[in-house]
Coordinates of C-alpha atoms in Angstrom, one line a residue:
M1476 CA -96.2 23.9 -25.7
P1477 CA -95.5 27.7 -25.4
L1478 CA -91.8 28.8 -26.4
I1479 CA -90.5 31.1 -23.8
L1480 CA -87.1 32.8 -25.2
V1481 CA -84.6 33.8 -22.0
V1482 CA -81.8 36.2 -22.8
D1483 CA -79.1 36.4 -20.4
D1484 CA -75.8 37.0 -20.8
Q1485 CA -75.0 34.8 -17.4
P1486 CA -75.6 31.2 -17.9
T1487 CA -76.3 30.6 -14.4
N1488 CA -79.5 32.6 -14.6
I1489 CA -80.3 30.6 -17.6
H1490 CA -80.0 26.9 -16.4
A1491 CA -82.2 28.2 -13.7
L1492 CA -85.0 29.2 -15.8
Y1493 CA -84.9 26.8 -17.8
Q1494 CA -85.4 24.4 -15.2
L1495 CA -87.9 26.6 -13.8
L1496 CA -89.8 26.5 -16.9
V1497 CA -89.1 23.5 -18.4
D1498 CA -91.4 20.9 -17.2
E1499 CA -94.5 23.9 -18.4
C1500 CA -93.5 25.3 -21.5
E1501 CA -90.4 24.7 -24.1
V1502 CA -87.4 27.2 -23.4
S1503 CA -84.8 28.3 -26.1
M1504 CA -81.8 30.6 -24.6
A1505 CA -79.9 32.9 -26.2
T1506 CA -77.1 34.7 -24.2
S1507 CA -77.3 38.4 -25.9
G1508 CA -79.4 41.2 -27.7
A1509 CA -77.7 40.2 -30.9
E1510 CA -78.4 36.1 -30.5
A1511 CA -81.6 37.3 -29.0
L1512 CA -82.8 39.4 -32.4
A1513 CA -81.4 36.6 -34.3
Y1514 CA -83.4 33.9 -32.9
C1515 CA -86.6 36.1 -33.0
A1516 CA -85.8 36.6 -36.8
Q1517 CA -86.1 33.1 -37.3
Q1518 CA -88.7 31.9 -34.8
L1519 CA -91.3 34.0 -32.7
P1520 CA -91.9 32.8 -29.1
D1521 CA -94.8 33.8 -26.9
L1522 CA -92.3 35.0 -24.4
I1523 CA -89.0 36.8 -24.2
L1524 CA -87.9 36.2 -20.3
L1525 CA -85.3 39.2 -20.9
D1526 CA -82.0 40.2 -18.6
V1527 CA -81.6 44.6 -18.6
L1528 CA -78.2 45.1 -17.4
M1529 CA -75.8 43.0 -20.8
P1530 CA -72.8 43.8 -22.5
E1531 CA -72.9 45.7 -25.8
M1532 CA -77.0 46.0 -26.0
S1533 CA -79.2 46.4 -23.3
G1534 CA -82.3 44.9 -22.5
Y1535 CA -84.2 47.7 -23.5
E1536 CA -82.3 48.2 -26.4
V1537 CA -83.3 45.2 -27.0
C1538 CA -86.9 45.8 -26.4
D1539 CA -86.8 48.9 -28.1
R1540 CA -85.9 46.6 -31.6
L1541 CA -88.1 44.2 -31.3
K1542 CA -91.5 46.7 -30.6
A1543 CA -90.0 48.7 -33.4
D1544 CA -90.7 45.5 -35.8
P1545 CA -94.0 44.9 -36.8
R1546 CA -93.6 40.8 -37.1
T1547 CA -91.8 40.9 -33.0
R1548 CA -93.8 43.6 -31.9
G1549 CA -96.4 41.6 -30.6
I1550 CA -94.6 39.2 -28.6
P1551 CA -95.0 39.9 -24.4
V1552 CA -91.3 40.9 -23.0
I1553 CA -90.5 40.2 -19.2
F1554 CA -87.7 42.3 -17.6
V1555 CA -85.9 39.9 -15.0
T1556 CA -82.9 41.8 -13.4
V1557 CA -80.8 43.0 -10.6
Q1558 CA -82.7 46.8 -10.7
G1559 CA -85.5 46.6 -8.7
S1560 CA -86.5 50.0 -7.5
A1561 CA -89.9 51.6 -8.9
S1562 CA -88.3 54.4 -10.8
D1563 CA -86.6 51.7 -12.6
E1564 CA -89.7 49.0 -13.3
A1565 CA -91.2 52.3 -14.8
E1566 CA -88.7 52.4 -17.2
G1567 CA -88.3 48.8 -18.5
F1568 CA -92.8 49.9 -18.7
A1569 CA -91.7 52.5 -21.1
H1570 CA -89.6 50.3 -23.5
G1571 CA -92.8 48.0 -24.2
A1572 CA -92.4 45.6 -21.2
V1573 CA -95.7 43.6 -19.9
D1574 CA -94.1 43.1 -16.6
Y1575 CA -91.2 43.5 -14.3
I1576 CA -89.4 41.1 -12.1
P1577 CA -86.2 41.4 -10.3
K1578 CA -83.2 39.4 -9.4
P1579 CA -82.8 37.0 -7.4
F1580 CA -86.2 36.3 -8.1
V1581 CA -88.8 33.7 -6.1
D1582 CA -89.3 31.1 -8.6
V1583 CA -93.2 30.8 -7.6
V1584 CA -93.4 34.8 -8.2
V1585 CA -91.7 34.0 -11.8
K1586 CA -93.9 31.0 -12.5
A1587 CA -97.4 33.0 -11.7
R1588 CA -96.3 35.8 -14.0
V1589 CA -95.1 33.7 -16.5
R1590 CA -98.6 31.8 -16.5
T1591 CA -100.9 35.2 -16.6
Q1592 CA -99.1 37.1 -19.5
L1593 CA -98.9 33.4 -21.6
A1594 CA -103.0 33.8 -20.7
L1595 CA -102.9 37.4 -21.2
K1596 CA -101.2 36.6 -25.1
L1597 CA -103.4 33.3 -25.9
A1598 CA -106.9 35.3 -24.9
S1599 CA -106.1 38.3 -26.5
E1600 CA -105.0 36.2 -30.1
S1601 CA -107.9 34.5 -29.3
F1602 CA -110.2 37.0 -29.1
A1603 CA -109.0 39.3 -32.2
R1604 CA -108.6 35.8 -35.0
S1605 CA -112.1 34.8 -33.8
Q1606 CA -113.2 38.7 -34.5
I1607 CA -111.3 39.0 -37.6
E1608 CA -112.9 35.7 -39.0
L1609 CA -116.2 37.1 -37.7
F1610 CA -116.2 40.3 -39.9
Q1611 CA -114.3 38.9 -42.9
R1612 CA -117.2 36.6 -43.4
D1613 CA -119.4 40.1 -43.1
K1614 CA -116.6 41.6 -45.5
L1615 CA -116.1 43.8 -42.3
A1616 CA -111.8 42.8 -41.2
S1617 CA -111.3 46.3 -41.0
V1618 CA -113.9 46.5 -38.0
G1619 CA -111.8 43.0 -37.0
R1620 CA -108.4 44.8 -36.6
T1621 CA -109.9 47.4 -34.9
I1622 CA -110.9 45.2 -32.5
S1623 CA -107.6 43.2 -32.0
G1624 CA -105.6 46.9 -31.6
I1625 CA -108.4 47.5 -28.5
A1626 CA -107.4 44.0 -27.2
Q1627 CA -103.9 44.6 -27.3
E1628 CA -103.7 47.8 -25.6
L1629 CA -106.4 47.0 -22.8
S1630 CA -103.9 43.5 -22.4
S1631 CA -101.4 45.0 -21.3
P1632 CA -102.3 47.6 -18.9
L1633 CA -104.9 45.2 -17.4
G1634 CA -102.5 42.5 -16.8
N1635 CA -99.7 44.7 -15.2
A1636 CA -103.0 45.5 -13.1
L1637 CA -104.0 42.3 -12.1
I1638 CA -100.3 41.1 -11.5
S1639 CA -99.9 44.2 -8.7
A1640 CA -102.9 43.4 -7.4
C1641 CA -101.8 39.8 -6.6
T1642 CA -98.7 41.5 -5.3
L1643 CA -100.2 43.6 -2.7
Q1644 CA -102.2 40.6 -2.3
D1645 CA -99.6 38.6 -1.5
D1646 CA -98.1 41.5 0.6
L1647 CA -101.2 42.0 2.4
A1648 CA -101.2 38.2 3.2
Q1649 CA -97.5 38.2 4.8
L1650 CA -98.2 41.3 6.9
R1651 CA -101.3 39.3 8.3
V1652 CA -99.1 36.3 9.2
I1653 CA -96.4 38.3 11.2
S1654 CA -98.7 40.7 13.1
Q1655 CA -100.4 37.7 14.4
G1656 CA -97.6 36.7 16.0
G1657 CA -97.4 39.5 18.3
N1658 CA -93.7 40.2 17.2
I1659 CA -93.8 42.8 14.0
K1660 CA -90.7 45.0 13.2
R1661 CA -90.6 48.8 12.3
S1662 CA -88.4 48.2 9.7
D1663 CA -90.5 44.6 8.6
L1664 CA -93.3 47.3 8.7
E1665 CA -91.6 49.8 6.6
K1666 CA -91.0 47.5 4.7
H1667 CA -94.5 46.2 3.6
L1668 CA -95.9 49.8 3.5
R1669 CA -92.9 50.4 0.8
V1670 CA -94.3 47.0 -1.5
S1671 CA -98.2 48.5 -0.7
E1672 CA -97.6 52.4 -2.2
E1673 CA -95.5 50.6 -5.0
S1674 CA -97.9 48.5 -5.8
V1675 CA -101.2 50.6 -5.6
G1676 CA -99.4 53.0 -7.7
L1677 CA -98.9 51.1 -10.2
V1678 CA -102.7 49.6 -10.2
L1679 CA -103.3 53.3 -10.6
S1680 CA -101.1 54.3 -13.2
N1681 CA -102.3 51.0 -15.5
L1682 CA -106.2 51.9 -14.7
Q1683 CA -105.4 55.8 -15.6
R1684 CA -104.1 54.1 -18.8
T1685 CA -107.2 51.8 -20.0
L1686 CA -109.3 54.4 -19.2
S1687 CA -107.3 57.1 -21.7
I1688 CA -107.1 54.1 -23.9
V1689 CA -111.2 53.8 -24.2
D1690 CA -111.6 57.9 -23.8
S1691 CA -109.9 57.9 -27.1
F1692 CA -112.1 55.7 -28.9
L1693 CA -115.1 57.0 -28.1
Q1694 CA -113.6 60.1 -29.3
S1695 CA -114.3 58.2 -33.3
T1696 CA -118.0 59.6 -33.8
A1697 CA -119.6 62.9 -34.1
D1698 CA -122.0 62.4 -31.2
N1699 CA -119.3 62.2 -28.8
F1700 CA -118.4 65.6 -29.0
G1701 CA -122.0 67.2 -28.0
D1702 CA -121.2 67.9 -32.1
Q1703 CA -124.3 69.0 -34.1
R1704 CA -124.8 69.3 -38.0
R1705 CA -124.8 73.3 -38.1
S1706 CA -123.0 76.2 -40.2
F1707 CA -120.3 77.6 -39.9
S1708 CA -117.1 79.5 -41.3
L1709 CA -114.3 77.3 -41.9
L1710 CA -111.9 80.2 -41.6
E1711 CA -112.9 81.4 -38.3
L1712 CA -112.5 77.0 -37.3
I1713 CA -108.6 77.0 -38.9
H1714 CA -108.2 80.2 -37.3
E1715 CA -109.3 78.8 -34.1
V1716 CA -107.6 75.3 -33.7
V1717 CA -104.1 77.0 -34.6
A1718 CA -104.6 79.3 -31.5
S1719 CA -105.6 76.4 -29.1
L1720 CA -101.9 75.3 -30.6
A1721 CA -99.6 78.0 -30.4
P1722 CA -98.3 77.3 -26.9
A1723 CA -97.2 73.4 -28.3
L1724 CA -96.4 75.6 -31.6
E1725 CA -93.8 78.1 -29.8
A1726 CA -92.0 75.5 -27.7
H1727 CA -91.9 73.0 -31.1
Q1728 CA -91.0 76.5 -32.9
V1729 CA -92.6 75.2 -35.8
R1730 CA -94.5 78.1 -38.0
C1731 CA -97.9 76.9 -39.1
E1732 CA -98.9 78.5 -42.4
L1733 CA -102.0 78.9 -44.0
D1734 CA -103.3 79.9 -47.3
A1735 CA -107.1 79.9 -47.4
G1736 CA -108.1 81.9 -50.4
D1737 CA -111.3 82.9 -50.1
D1738 CA -113.8 82.3 -46.6
L1739 CA -115.7 78.7 -47.2
H1740 CA -118.5 78.1 -44.8
L1741 CA -119.9 74.6 -44.1
L1742 CA -123.3 72.1 -42.9
S1743 CA -121.2 70.1 -41.2
F1744 CA -120.0 69.3 -37.6
R1745 CA -117.4 71.3 -36.5
G1746 CA -116.7 69.9 -33.1
A1747 CA -115.4 66.7 -35.8
L1748 CA -113.4 68.9 -38.6
A1749 CA -111.8 71.0 -35.4
K1750 CA -110.6 67.5 -33.6
V1751 CA -109.1 66.4 -37.4
L1752 CA -107.4 69.1 -37.7
T1753 CA -106.1 69.1 -34.7
T1754 CA -104.9 66.1 -34.6
L1755 CA -102.9 66.0 -38.3
I1756 CA -101.4 69.6 -36.8
Q1757 CA -100.1 67.9 -33.3
N1758 CA -98.8 64.9 -35.8
A1759 CA -96.7 66.8 -37.6
V1760 CA -95.2 68.8 -35.0
K1761 CA -94.6 65.8 -32.7
H1762 CA -93.3 63.0 -35.5
A1763 CA -92.5 65.1 -38.2
Y1764 CA -89.3 67.5 -36.8
R1765 CA -87.5 65.5 -34.5
E1766 CA -85.0 68.3 -33.9
A1767 CA -86.9 71.8 -33.3
G1768 CA -87.8 74.0 -35.8
G1769 CA -90.2 73.5 -39.4
E1770 CA -93.4 74.1 -40.7
V1771 CA -96.7 73.2 -41.5
H1772 CA -98.7 74.4 -44.3
L1773 CA -102.0 74.4 -44.5
R1774 CA -103.7 74.4 -47.8
V1775 CA -107.5 75.4 -48.4
R1776 CA -109.4 75.0 -52.0
P1777 CA -112.7 74.5 -53.7
L1778 CA -113.6 71.7 -55.6
G1779 CA -116.2 71.9 -57.7
T1780 CA -119.4 73.6 -56.5
D1781 CA -120.1 71.5 -53.5
Q1782 CA -116.4 70.0 -52.2
L1783 CA -113.2 71.6 -51.0
V1784 CA -110.0 70.0 -50.1
V1785 CA -107.6 70.9 -46.5
T1786 CA -104.2 69.7 -47.0
V1787 CA -102.5 69.3 -44.0
Q1788 CA -97.8 69.5 -45.1
D1789 CA -95.1 69.6 -43.1
H1790 CA -91.1 69.1 -44.2
G1791 CA -90.0 66.8 -42.1
V1792 CA -88.8 63.3 -41.7
G1793 CA -91.7 61.3 -43.9
I1794 CA -93.0 57.9 -43.1
P1795 CA -90.9 55.0 -44.3
P1796 CA -92.6 52.8 -47.5
G1797 CA -93.4 49.5 -45.2
M1798 CA -95.3 51.6 -42.7
L1799 CA -97.2 53.7 -44.7
G1800 CA -100.1 51.3 -44.9
R1801 CA -100.3 51.1 -41.4
V1802 CA -100.8 55.4 -40.1
F1803 CA -104.7 54.7 -40.3
D1804 CA -104.3 51.1 -37.4
P1805 CA -104.9 52.2 -34.3
F1806 CA -102.1 53.3 -31.6
F1807 CA -100.0 53.3 -35.0
S1808 CA -96.3 55.6 -34.5
T1809 CA -93.7 55.9 -36.2
R1810 CA -92.1 56.8 -33.2
F1811 CA -91.1 53.9 -30.8
G1812 CA -90.7 54.2 -27.0
M1813 CA -93.8 57.3 -26.8
N1814 CA -97.0 57.0 -25.3
R1815 CA -99.2 55.0 -27.4
S1816 CA -102.9 55.5 -25.6
E1817 CA -104.2 57.5 -28.5
P1818 CA -105.3 55.9 -31.6
G1819 CA -104.3 59.2 -33.3
L1820 CA -104.8 59.0 -37.5
Y1821 CA -107.4 55.9 -37.0
I1822 CA -110.0 58.7 -35.2
V1823 CA -109.5 60.8 -38.3
R1824 CA -110.4 58.3 -40.2
N1825 CA -113.4 58.1 -38.9
L1826 CA -114.5 60.9 -38.5
V1827 CA -113.7 62.4 -41.9
T1828 CA -115.5 59.3 -43.7
F1829 CA -118.4 58.4 -41.0
A1830 CA -118.8 62.2 -39.7
L1831 CA -118.2 64.6 -42.3
G1832 CA -118.4 61.8 -45.5
G1833 CA -115.1 62.8 -46.9
Q1834 CA -111.7 61.2 -48.0
I1835 CA -108.8 61.1 -46.7
Q1836 CA -105.1 60.5 -48.3
V1837 CA -102.1 59.9 -46.7
E1838 CA -98.3 60.7 -49.5
S1839 CA -95.2 60.7 -47.7
T1840 CA -91.5 60.1 -49.2
P1841 CA -88.6 60.1 -46.2
G1842 CA -86.8 63.1 -45.5
V1843 CA -89.1 65.2 -47.9
G1844 CA -92.3 65.3 -45.6
T1845 CA -95.8 64.1 -45.5
T1846 CA -99.3 65.6 -46.3
V1847 CA -102.8 64.5 -45.4
R1848 CA -105.4 65.6 -48.0
L1849 CA -108.7 65.7 -47.0
T1850 CA -111.2 66.1 -49.6
L1851 CA -114.3 67.1 -47.6
P1852 CA -119.0 67.9 -48.6
L1853 CA -119.3 71.3 -48.0
I1854 CA -123.1 69.8 -46.3
S1855 CA -121.9 66.4 -44.8
P1856 CA -124.5 63.7 -46.0
E1857 CA -126.7 63.5 -43.1
A1858 CA -127.3 67.5 -43.7
R1859 CA -127.7 67.3 -47.5
R1860 CA -130.5 64.1 -46.3
A1861 CA -132.3 66.7 -43.7
A1862 CA -132.4 69.4 -46.0
G1863 CA -133.5 67.7 -49.0

């Protein structure tokens, strides 16, 4: 049986949810955020029903801490709270929840949404496991991790869209019953219109997020930039990239310093390299300096006669050692609660490795900064074969 953790500071609410779910699930209880986190440190539930308004530690903070821990970030969280406005729901989703149930809750709604999230989690885990096992046999475990990341990221917005569509369907059915009675009130009509507008809005926003995720993955190959191998000046490309990022650099008061020496010409994929440099500078601007102000250093040096090294360095907060090994995972971020629809360094590694024929390394020390080092051929492997 799936294990559900119910977290609420009111025993009556815990008892009501326990009685509602105990026939289908194993239900554990916690009466505070600290107690819930301690429980998850010992045992991982399949789903958490979490109150928002609790003393000492709110449900939002509990959810943030769960999502910040690699061991617990995959546990789906449903907020159950008296705060039921559209803005409250948006706040809940921003903290990483998969659903939002207002109090006083309707039994059939709670059961339906719990079943939906448990089914989505089971399907995602089953798909990820099967893919990982398959690719491990073929020595392609990294591809398995990528598919698992895609499945996990897509399951949340698609699940939210499905729930919102079901809510809209149920509400329209109720409206039809009322209208057939021929005694519909203006207040009833306005209520149903409000539910419809909110449900459609949630469907659209979640589908837009899904499309953004898919689009980001499509950008992980040079072909999807309409890119062709050609000769170009590296200095011209760098100046174009920095100029395009000028508004963001100015807004965050970050200076971009270039140390390039003599210009180098490449026979490679210009669009792919532009995407790589843009993403690396954007990462430094967004994540290295939590407060406004700082520097990003770009350094270019030849390596032998047929390679070059590009380093992008900041002096910001750095990456904790425990997270450094995961920087190339899809959707990984050191800042939780932010928009995670960009795969980030996952795309950079794909472009550097498969399109540009190079290598990428990341070094970081907390409180000192982060250095990303690209080693690239002056002629891409595909171009070299064509030339030879």
